[in-house]
Each structure stands twice: as structure tokens, then as C-alpha cells.
Coordinates of C-alpha atoms in Angstrom, one line a residue:
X225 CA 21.0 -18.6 -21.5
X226 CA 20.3 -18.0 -17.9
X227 CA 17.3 -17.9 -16.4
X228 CA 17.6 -14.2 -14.4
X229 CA 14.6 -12.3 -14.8
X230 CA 14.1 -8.8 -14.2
X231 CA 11.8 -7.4 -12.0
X232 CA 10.8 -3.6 -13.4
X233 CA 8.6 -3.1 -11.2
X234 CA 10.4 -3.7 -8.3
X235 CA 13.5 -1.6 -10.1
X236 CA 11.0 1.4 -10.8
X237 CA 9.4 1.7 -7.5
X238 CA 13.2 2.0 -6.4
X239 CA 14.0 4.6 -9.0
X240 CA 10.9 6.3 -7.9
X241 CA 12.1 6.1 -3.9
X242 CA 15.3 7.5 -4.4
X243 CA 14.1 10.9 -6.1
X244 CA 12.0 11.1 -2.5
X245 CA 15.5 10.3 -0.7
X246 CA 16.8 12.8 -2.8
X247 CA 14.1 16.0 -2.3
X248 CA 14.3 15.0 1.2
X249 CA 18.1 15.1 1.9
X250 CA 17.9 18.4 0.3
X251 CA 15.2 19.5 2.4
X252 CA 16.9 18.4 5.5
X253 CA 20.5 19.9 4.6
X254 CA 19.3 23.8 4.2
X255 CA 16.5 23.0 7.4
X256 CA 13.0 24.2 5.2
X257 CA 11.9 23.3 2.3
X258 CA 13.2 25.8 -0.3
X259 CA 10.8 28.2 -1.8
X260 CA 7.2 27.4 -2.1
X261 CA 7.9 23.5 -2.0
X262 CA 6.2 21.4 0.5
X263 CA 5.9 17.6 1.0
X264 CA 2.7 15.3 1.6
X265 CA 4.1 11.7 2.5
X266 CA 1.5 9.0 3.2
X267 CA 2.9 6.4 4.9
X268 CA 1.2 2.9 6.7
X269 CA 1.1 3.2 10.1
X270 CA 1.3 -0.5 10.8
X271 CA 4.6 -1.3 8.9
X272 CA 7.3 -2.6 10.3
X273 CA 10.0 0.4 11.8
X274 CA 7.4 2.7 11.8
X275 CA 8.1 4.9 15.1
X276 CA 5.5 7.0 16.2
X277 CA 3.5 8.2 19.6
X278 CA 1.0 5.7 20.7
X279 CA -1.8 8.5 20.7
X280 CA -1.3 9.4 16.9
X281 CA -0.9 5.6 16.2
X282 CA -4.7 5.0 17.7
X283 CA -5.8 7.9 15.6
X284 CA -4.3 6.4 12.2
X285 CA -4.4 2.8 12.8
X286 CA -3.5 2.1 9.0
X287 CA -2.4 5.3 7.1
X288 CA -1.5 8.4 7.8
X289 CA -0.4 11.6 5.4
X290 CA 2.2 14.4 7.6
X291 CA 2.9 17.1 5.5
X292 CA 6.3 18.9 5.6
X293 CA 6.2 22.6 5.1
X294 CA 6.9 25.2 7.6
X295 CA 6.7 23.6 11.2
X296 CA 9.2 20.6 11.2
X297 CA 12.2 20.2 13.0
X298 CA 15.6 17.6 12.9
X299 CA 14.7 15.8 9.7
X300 CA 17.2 13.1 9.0
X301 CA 17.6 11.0 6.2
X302 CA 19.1 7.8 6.6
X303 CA 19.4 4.5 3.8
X304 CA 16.3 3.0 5.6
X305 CA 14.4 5.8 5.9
X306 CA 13.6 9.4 7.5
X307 CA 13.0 10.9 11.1
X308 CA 11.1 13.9 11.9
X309 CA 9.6 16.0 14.5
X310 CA 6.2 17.8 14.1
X311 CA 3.4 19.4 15.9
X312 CA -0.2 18.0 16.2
X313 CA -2.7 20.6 18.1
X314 CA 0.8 21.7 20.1
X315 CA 2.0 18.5 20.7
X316 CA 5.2 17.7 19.5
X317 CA 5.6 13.8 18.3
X318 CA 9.0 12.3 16.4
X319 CA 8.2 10.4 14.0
X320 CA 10.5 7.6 11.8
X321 CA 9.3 6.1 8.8
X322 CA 10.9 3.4 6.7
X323 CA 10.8 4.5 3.2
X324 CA 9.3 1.3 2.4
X325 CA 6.5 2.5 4.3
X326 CA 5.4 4.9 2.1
X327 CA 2.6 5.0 0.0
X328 CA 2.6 8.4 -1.7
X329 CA 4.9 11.7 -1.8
X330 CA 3.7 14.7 -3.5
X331 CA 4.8 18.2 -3.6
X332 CA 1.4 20.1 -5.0
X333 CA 3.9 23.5 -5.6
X334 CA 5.1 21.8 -8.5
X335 CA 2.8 19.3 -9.2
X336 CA 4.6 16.6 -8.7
X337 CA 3.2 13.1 -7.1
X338 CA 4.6 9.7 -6.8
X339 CA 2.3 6.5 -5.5
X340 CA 3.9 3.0 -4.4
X341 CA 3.6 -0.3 -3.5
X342 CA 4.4 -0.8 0.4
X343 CA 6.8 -3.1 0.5
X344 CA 6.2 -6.4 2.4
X345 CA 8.1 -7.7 4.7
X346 CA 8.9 -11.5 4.9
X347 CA 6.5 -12.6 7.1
X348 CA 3.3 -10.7 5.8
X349 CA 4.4 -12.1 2.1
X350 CA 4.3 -15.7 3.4
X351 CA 1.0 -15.1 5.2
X352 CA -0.2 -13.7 1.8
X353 CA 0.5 -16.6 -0.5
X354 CA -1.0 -18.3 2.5
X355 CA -4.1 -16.5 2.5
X356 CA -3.9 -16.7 -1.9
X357 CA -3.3 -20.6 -1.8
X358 CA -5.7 -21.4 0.7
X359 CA -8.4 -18.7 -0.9
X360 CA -8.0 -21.0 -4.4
X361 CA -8.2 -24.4 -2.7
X362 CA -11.7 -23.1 -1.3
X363 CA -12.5 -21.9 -4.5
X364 CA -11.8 -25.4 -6.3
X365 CA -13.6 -27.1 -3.5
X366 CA -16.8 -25.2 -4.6
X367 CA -16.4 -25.6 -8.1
X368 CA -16.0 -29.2 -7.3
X369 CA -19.0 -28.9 -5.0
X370 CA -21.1 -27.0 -8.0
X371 CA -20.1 -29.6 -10.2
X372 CA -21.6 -32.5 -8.5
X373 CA -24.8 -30.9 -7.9
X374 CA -25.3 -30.5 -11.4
X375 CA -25.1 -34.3 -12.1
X376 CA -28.1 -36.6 -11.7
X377 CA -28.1 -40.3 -9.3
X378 CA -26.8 -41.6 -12.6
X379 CA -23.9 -39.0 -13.5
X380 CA -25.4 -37.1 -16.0
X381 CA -25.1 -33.6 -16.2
X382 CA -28.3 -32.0 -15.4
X383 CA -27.5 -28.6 -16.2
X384 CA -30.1 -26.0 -16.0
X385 CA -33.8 -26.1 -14.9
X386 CA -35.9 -27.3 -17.2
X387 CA -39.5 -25.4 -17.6
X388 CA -42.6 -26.8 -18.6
X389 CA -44.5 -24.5 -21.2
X390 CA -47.5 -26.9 -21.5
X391 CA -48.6 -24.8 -18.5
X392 CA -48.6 -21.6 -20.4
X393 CA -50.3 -22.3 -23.2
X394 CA -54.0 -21.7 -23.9
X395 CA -56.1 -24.8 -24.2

């Protein structure tokens, strides 16, 4: 036997990606989205390869949704990702956007919507098991903590308040 696991959900969100390479190849080889489709892509700003004008980058530090519809130009799709030019309030900005950047497609004209999990990259993966192995250590420190406070000068647990009902009672 070997010891080869699968990863599904790795495999799936791949599956899932390549129908969004597919829609958009198709979209960029007749120059317009056929018919009444049109594209919402949410993307993260911050991810690495992400290309985009420094004034739309200060206005969507973290996410931001473009939609593809009637006003794009020079789409390209490439194995990494996809280019694009658009408008915002008459300013034209190319954009480039990794596909593992992406965080959700949808085309509402057939009702059709896909979400995944941003892919990270090496470095933001280590600094997350970082941040998960050092959030557990200060957990079992205060458990530790807790626990000792519970116990008495002679070790024995004291465990919850005790109340006094003699006070209570009618004489």
C-alpha cells in the first residue's frame, strides 16, 4: 500500500478554475461576451501577480469584483491567469489577475456562480501555520495557567466558588 493521499478539494477547486479558463478563452476569442452573458470575477487585490493601477489598488486594498460585459478590451488568457483592460469613471486601467487570485466568478444571465479558496502562496502558508502553532501554544499556556489557579497551597483542586447559604436563611 502506498501512502498517497488525495486531495479533493484541492482537485475540485481546479476542476472548478478551468470551466472559468474555459468561459473566458471563449470570451476573449470572439472579443464580447456572447449573447446576454456577462462575468463578475472577485479577485484579492493583495495576492501575489496581481497587476493593477496603484489608484484602484488604494481603493480595494483586499478585494475587488470587475465585471466583464460590454466595455472591455484585449482580454488574454494565459495558464496563470488573465489580462484585461477596463474603464473606471473614463479611466482606462489594465488589469492582470492570477487565477489563483480569484475568489468568485459568476455569470447572473444564466445563473451560474462559482466561489474558491485563494490559493496561498508559500510564504503566506508558512506564516499561517506559524500564526496556528503559536495561537495553540498560547492557548495551552492559559489552560496551564487556569489550571493552577484552580488548585489550593496544597494542590487540591478547588474548583468552583463555594457559597454560604447560612446567610440566607431565616433565623
Amino acid at each position: 500500500m502506498s501512502d498517497i493521499e488525495f486531495d479533493y478539494e484541492y482537485l475540485g477547486q481546479r476542476a472548478l478554475r478551468q470551466v472559468v479558463i474555459d468561459v473566458l478563452t471563449v470570451t476573449a476569442d470572439l472579443g464580447e461576451a456572447p449573447g446576454d452573458h456577462h462575468f463578475y470575477i472577485e479577485f484579492l487585490t493583495d495576492a501575489a501577480g496581481v497587476v493593477m493601477p496603484d489608484h484602484l489598488k488604494a481603493a480595494y486594498p483586499e478585494r475587488m469584483t470587475i465585471v466583464l460585459q460590454h466595455q472591455f478590451e484585449n482580454l488574454r488568457i494565459d495558464d496563470e491567469g488573465f489580462s484585461v483592460t477596463l474603464w473606471f469613471r473614463g479611466r482606462q486601467a489594465d488589469l492582470a489577475v492570477p487565477f489563483d487570485a480569484m475568489t468568485s466568478f459568476a455569470d447572473p444571465s444564466a445563473e451560474f456562480g462559482l466561489r474558491f479558496e485563494p490559493e496561498l502562496s508559500a510564504e503566506a502558508e508558512e506564516k499561517s501555520i506559524s500564526m496556528a502553532v503559536s495561537a495553540k501554544r498560547a492557548v495551552s499556556k492559559a489552560a496551564a495557567r487556569e489550571a493552577e489557579a484552580e488548585q489550593d497551597d496544597a494542590g487540591h483542586d478547588v474548583g468552583a466558588d463555594v457559597v454560604n447559604l447560612d446567610a440566607f436563611r431565616k433565623k
